Short mmCIF file of C-alpha atoms and ligand atoms in Angstrom, two decimals:
data_model
loop_
_atom_site.label_atom_id
_atom_site.label_comp_id
_atom_site.label_asym_id
_atom_site.label_seq_id
_atom_site.Cartn_x
_atom_site.Cartn_y
_atom_site.Cartn_z
CA MET J 1 -87.87 95.64 -16.56
CA GLY J 2 -88.57 99.23 -15.77
CA GLU J 3 -86.50 99.13 -12.54
CA SER J 4 -85.84 102.87 -12.39
CA ALA J 5 -89.62 103.87 -12.33
CA GLY J 6 -90.96 100.85 -10.39
CA PRO J 7 -91.17 100.36 -6.50
CA PRO J 8 -87.94 99.28 -4.89
CA VAL J 9 -89.18 95.79 -3.93
CA THR J 10 -92.35 94.02 -5.11
CA VAL J 11 -93.29 90.80 -3.35
CA THR J 12 -95.83 88.58 -5.47
CA PHE J 13 -97.38 85.54 -3.80
CA ALA J 14 -97.50 83.19 -6.96
CA GLY J 15 -98.45 80.46 -4.34
CA SER J 16 -100.29 81.23 -1.12
CA GLY J 17 -101.64 77.71 -0.17
CA ASP J 18 -100.77 74.67 1.92
CA ALA J 19 -99.48 71.28 0.96
CA PHE J 20 -102.95 69.93 -0.19
CA GLY J 21 -104.29 72.47 -2.54
CA SER J 22 -106.78 74.13 -0.30
CA GLY J 23 -108.98 76.34 -2.06
CA GLY J 24 -107.40 75.63 -5.44
CA ARG J 25 -104.29 77.53 -4.26
CA PHE J 26 -100.82 76.79 -5.33
CA GLN J 27 -98.18 75.68 -2.82
CA ALA J 28 -95.64 78.09 -1.15
CA CYS J 29 -93.89 80.38 -3.90
CA ILE J 30 -93.21 84.14 -3.04
CA HIS J 31 -91.42 85.94 -5.75
CA VAL J 32 -89.41 88.95 -4.80
CA ARG J 33 -88.39 91.66 -7.30
CA SER J 34 -85.98 94.50 -6.37
CA ARG J 35 -83.96 96.84 -8.55
CA GLU J 36 -80.68 95.54 -7.31
CA HIS J 37 -80.67 92.11 -8.65
CA ALA J 38 -82.59 89.38 -10.75
CA PRO J 39 -85.81 88.16 -9.02
CA VAL J 40 -85.54 85.57 -6.20
CA LEU J 41 -88.00 83.11 -4.68
CA LEU J 42 -89.03 82.36 -1.04
CA ASP J 43 -89.81 78.73 -1.23
CA CYS J 44 -90.53 76.62 -4.49
CA GLY J 45 -93.26 74.27 -3.75
CA ALA J 46 -93.99 71.36 -6.08
CA THR J 47 -96.79 73.50 -8.03
CA SER J 48 -94.44 76.50 -8.45
CA LEU J 49 -93.48 76.48 -12.11
CA ALA J 50 -97.23 76.53 -12.98
CA ALA J 51 -97.88 79.09 -10.18
CA LEU J 52 -95.13 81.58 -11.70
CA LYS J 53 -96.38 81.27 -15.16
CA ALA J 54 -99.92 81.65 -14.02
CA ALA J 55 -98.78 85.00 -12.43
CA GLY J 56 -96.98 86.07 -15.51
CA LEU J 57 -93.64 85.70 -13.87
CA ASP J 58 -90.72 84.31 -16.04
CA PRO J 59 -89.10 81.22 -14.13
CA GLY J 60 -86.02 81.93 -16.15
CA GLU J 61 -85.25 85.11 -14.52
CA VAL J 62 -84.95 83.88 -11.15
CA CYS J 63 -81.53 84.07 -9.92
CA ALA J 64 -81.98 82.38 -6.48
CA VAL J 65 -84.31 80.32 -4.32
CA PHE J 66 -84.31 80.73 -0.65
CA VAL J 67 -85.77 77.57 0.93
CA SER J 68 -87.33 77.70 4.36
CA HIS J 69 -87.51 73.83 4.96
CA LEU J 70 -87.31 70.47 2.96
CA HIS J 71 -90.91 69.59 2.70
CA GLY J 72 -92.38 69.13 -0.77
CA ASP J 73 -94.80 71.88 -0.58
CA HIS J 74 -91.62 74.25 -0.16
CA PHE J 75 -88.80 72.85 -2.16
CA GLY J 76 -90.39 70.16 -4.28
CA GLY J 77 -90.67 72.60 -7.31
CA LEU J 78 -86.98 72.74 -7.67
CA PRO J 79 -86.54 69.89 -10.09
CA PHE J 80 -89.08 71.27 -12.47
CA LEU J 81 -87.63 74.94 -12.16
CA ILE J 82 -84.08 73.42 -13.00
CA LEU J 83 -85.34 71.33 -15.81
CA ASP J 84 -87.37 74.12 -17.33
CA GLY J 85 -84.12 76.18 -17.47
CA GLN J 86 -82.43 73.14 -19.04
CA PHE J 87 -85.10 72.83 -21.64
CA THR J 88 -85.26 76.63 -22.31
CA ARG J 89 -81.55 77.02 -22.68
CA ARG J 90 -80.85 79.08 -19.60
CA THR J 91 -77.45 80.31 -19.06
CA SER J 92 -77.54 82.26 -16.01
CA PRO J 93 -76.66 80.60 -12.78
CA LEU J 94 -79.28 79.56 -10.21
CA THR J 95 -78.57 79.55 -6.47
CA VAL J 96 -80.71 77.44 -4.25
CA ALA J 97 -80.18 78.44 -0.44
CA GLY J 98 -81.63 76.31 2.30
CA PRO J 99 -81.13 74.53 5.36
CA PRO J 100 -78.12 72.29 5.97
CA GLY J 101 -78.83 69.19 3.99
CA THR J 102 -80.28 70.98 1.05
CA GLY J 103 -77.52 69.61 -1.39
CA ALA J 104 -78.23 66.18 -0.76
CA ARG J 105 -82.06 66.36 -0.64
CA LEU J 106 -82.04 68.38 -3.87
CA ARG J 107 -79.95 65.59 -5.55
CA ALA J 108 -82.17 62.97 -4.20
CA VAL J 109 -85.56 64.55 -5.36
CA MET J 110 -84.20 65.10 -8.68
CA GLU J 111 -82.97 61.38 -9.00
CA VAL J 112 -86.53 60.09 -7.78
CA LEU J 113 -88.53 62.48 -10.03
CA PHE J 114 -86.17 62.63 -13.13
CA PRO J 115 -83.62 59.76 -12.93
CA GLY J 116 -80.24 60.94 -14.33
CA SER J 117 -81.07 64.47 -13.84
CA ALA J 118 -79.09 65.33 -10.99
CA GLY J 119 -75.61 64.62 -12.57
CA ILE J 120 -76.40 65.83 -15.96
CA ALA J 121 -74.15 68.81 -17.52
CA ARG J 122 -76.13 71.93 -18.03
CA ARG J 123 -75.38 75.38 -19.73
CA PHE J 124 -76.17 76.93 -16.12
CA ASP J 125 -74.80 76.14 -13.01
CA VAL J 126 -77.04 75.31 -9.94
CA ARG J 127 -75.08 76.63 -6.76
CA VAL J 128 -76.29 75.19 -3.30
CA VAL J 129 -75.70 77.15 -0.36
CA GLU J 130 -76.56 75.83 3.13
CA LEU J 131 -77.60 78.48 5.53
CA ALA J 132 -76.40 77.55 9.16
CA PRO J 133 -79.34 78.53 11.52
CA GLY J 134 -78.34 81.70 13.56
CA THR J 135 -76.12 83.37 10.84
CA THR J 136 -76.26 86.13 8.24
CA GLN J 137 -74.63 85.92 5.10
CA ALA J 138 -74.83 87.35 1.40
CA VAL J 139 -76.36 84.99 -1.20
CA ALA J 140 -76.82 86.12 -4.68
CA GLY J 141 -76.38 89.81 -3.69
CA ILE J 142 -78.95 89.59 -0.91
CA THR J 143 -78.32 89.47 2.76
CA VAL J 144 -80.11 86.46 4.50
CA THR J 145 -80.50 85.59 8.13
CA SER J 146 -81.83 82.47 9.30
CA TRP J 147 -83.27 81.19 12.62
CA GLU J 148 -84.07 77.51 13.31
CA VAL J 149 -87.85 77.00 14.01
CA ASP J 150 -90.03 74.24 15.15
CA HIS J 151 -91.27 72.13 12.23
CA PRO J 152 -89.68 68.61 11.90
CA SER J 153 -88.85 68.24 8.26
CA GLY J 154 -85.49 66.10 8.01
CA CYS J 155 -83.23 68.90 8.22
CA PRO J 156 -83.21 72.09 10.34
CA PRO J 157 -86.36 74.20 9.38
CA LEU J 158 -85.65 77.89 9.17
CA ALA J 159 -87.38 81.24 9.32
CA LEU J 160 -85.68 83.71 6.99
CA ARG J 161 -85.03 87.39 6.62
CA LEU J 162 -83.92 88.86 3.39
CA GLU J 163 -82.58 92.31 3.03
CA THR J 164 -82.80 93.71 -0.57
CA GLY J 165 -83.50 97.18 -2.23
CA GLY J 166 -83.21 98.82 1.22
CA LYS J 167 -86.14 96.72 2.53
CA ALA J 168 -86.46 93.78 5.00
CA ILE J 169 -88.64 90.87 4.22
CA ALA J 170 -89.21 88.41 7.00
CA TYR J 171 -90.73 84.95 6.55
CA THR J 172 -91.73 82.42 9.31
CA GLY J 173 -91.86 79.36 6.94
CA ASP J 174 -93.91 76.63 8.54
CA THR J 175 -93.60 76.47 12.39
CA ALA J 176 -95.14 76.47 15.72
CA TRP J 177 -94.88 79.78 17.65
CA THR J 178 -91.24 80.12 18.79
CA GLY J 179 -89.74 82.88 20.73
CA ASP J 180 -87.41 83.88 18.13
CA LEU J 181 -90.23 85.10 15.79
CA PRO J 182 -90.33 88.64 17.17
CA ALA J 183 -86.58 88.81 16.42
CA VAL J 184 -87.26 87.73 12.72
CA ALA J 185 -90.00 90.41 12.30
CA ALA J 186 -88.35 92.99 14.30
CA GLY J 187 -88.69 96.43 12.19
CA ALA J 188 -88.99 94.57 8.94
CA ASP J 189 -91.03 96.16 5.97
CA LEU J 190 -93.05 93.00 5.66
CA LEU J 191 -93.60 89.78 7.78
CA ILE J 192 -94.93 86.85 5.72
CA ALA J 193 -96.44 84.55 8.23
CA GLU J 194 -97.83 81.18 7.97
CA ALA J 195 -101.35 80.83 9.27
CA TYR J 196 -102.28 77.52 8.53
CA SER J 197 -105.40 77.24 10.83
CA PHE J 198 -107.70 79.90 12.45
CA ASP J 199 -107.49 78.75 15.99
CA LYS J 200 -107.56 74.90 15.73
CA PRO J 201 -104.22 73.63 17.15
CA VAL J 202 -102.14 71.76 14.56
CA PRO J 203 -98.65 70.52 15.54
CA TYR J 204 -95.80 72.38 14.31
CA HIS J 205 -97.75 75.13 12.51
CA LEU J 206 -99.04 78.63 13.36
CA ARG J 207 -102.54 79.64 13.71
CA HIS J 208 -104.20 83.05 13.01
CA ALA J 209 -104.82 82.92 16.81
CA ASP J 210 -101.10 82.84 17.53
CA ILE J 211 -100.26 85.80 15.16
CA ALA J 212 -103.00 87.62 16.88
CA ALA J 213 -102.00 86.84 20.33
CA HIS J 214 -98.52 87.90 19.66
CA ARG J 215 -99.30 90.95 17.47
CA GLY J 216 -97.76 93.43 19.91
CA GLU J 217 -94.42 91.66 19.66
CA LEU J 218 -94.41 91.71 15.82
CA THR J 219 -92.98 95.05 14.92
CA SER J 220 -92.85 94.80 11.11
CA ARG J 221 -94.76 97.60 9.25
CA ARG J 222 -96.81 95.00 7.55
CA ILE J 223 -98.08 91.37 8.25
CA VAL J 224 -99.42 89.16 5.35
CA LEU J 225 -100.56 85.70 6.09
CA THR J 226 -100.23 82.82 3.76
CA HIS J 227 -100.03 79.04 3.70
CA LEU J 228 -103.84 78.76 4.27
CA SER J 229 -105.60 75.58 5.06
CA ALA J 230 -109.32 74.97 4.27
CA ASP J 231 -110.01 75.65 7.96
CA MET J 232 -108.25 79.15 7.72
CA LEU J 233 -110.04 79.83 4.42
CA ALA J 234 -113.39 79.05 6.04
CA HIS J 235 -112.75 81.90 8.55
CA ALA J 236 -111.76 84.63 6.01
CA ASP J 237 -114.54 86.82 7.42
CA GLN J 238 -112.84 86.95 11.02
CA VAL J 239 -109.31 87.40 9.91
CA GLU J 240 -107.71 90.40 11.45
CA PHE J 241 -104.78 90.80 8.91
CA ASP J 242 -104.07 91.08 5.14
CA VAL J 243 -104.26 87.63 3.57
CA ALA J 244 -102.48 86.57 0.57
CA HIS J 245 -104.25 84.84 -2.39
CA ASP J 246 -102.22 83.64 -5.69
CA GLY J 247 -101.24 86.67 -7.53
CA PHE J 248 -101.44 89.01 -4.67
CA ALA J 249 -98.55 91.61 -4.82
CA VAL J 250 -97.10 93.87 -2.28
CA THR J 251 -94.89 96.73 -3.03
CA LEU J 252 -92.27 98.02 -0.44
ZN1 LIG M 1 -93.78 72.21 6.20
ZN1 LIG M 2 -95.79 73.84 4.12
#
C-alpha cells in the first residue's frame, strides 16, 4: 500500500451526493486511508459499494464504518458491503460504529433487503459499536468523538470527529446549524461539511449560507462541502469553499 512514502492521511469522497442522486452523484461515502490502520469509511450510503469500486477503492480493505446517522443514504450500503465481504471470502473483522440503535437498525435493514442474512455465520465478524453522544472512545484504532446534532432519523444523529495518523477529520453529517459545530471543527485538519442547499432553507440540513455565515467560528485548516442537492449544484459558480465531487481526494 506504500504507506511509508505516501501522505499520512488521504480522504477520498467516493460519494458526495444527496439521497436522490442529484447530479448523478453517489450517496455519502467518505474513505479515509491512514498509515496507522486499514481504511475506514465515514458513512456508507446505499450506493457505496458501487461508489468505492468506481473510485478504485477495495471494499474488502475497509476495517470500520463510522455512521453519522441512520438514514438510507448514510447507512443503507452496509448490507451490500457485508454481503460483498461474505461472497469474496473476507476474513478480517468489520466494525460498524454509529448512533445508539445502530445494532438493531442494521439487523432490520439486512433482514428487509436479504432475508436470513442478519444471523448467518460468516468467516468475518461484524462488530457494532454504539457511540453515545458527547463521548470520545477508541474504535478500530481510531479516536472518535461524537456530538448529537439536529436531524431526526430514528436514533440520535451525530457529528463525528476522527483522529488518526496525527490528523483530525471533522464531519457534520446531516444537520441544521447547531452551536456545537464550531467545537466539532475546532483546529481540525479538515472539516467535511454538509451543504445541502445554497441559501434555500431546508429543515434539518445545512446550507452554503450557514457555513459562510459561521465561517469565522469554524477553525479547521480546510473545509470541503459535500451532500450537495441539485439546488446547490446549480449555484456552483457562487460557492466560496472547496466542493467535493465523486472521486475527489484530499491529502492531510
Ligand atoms: Zn439524513
Ligand atoms: Zn443525507
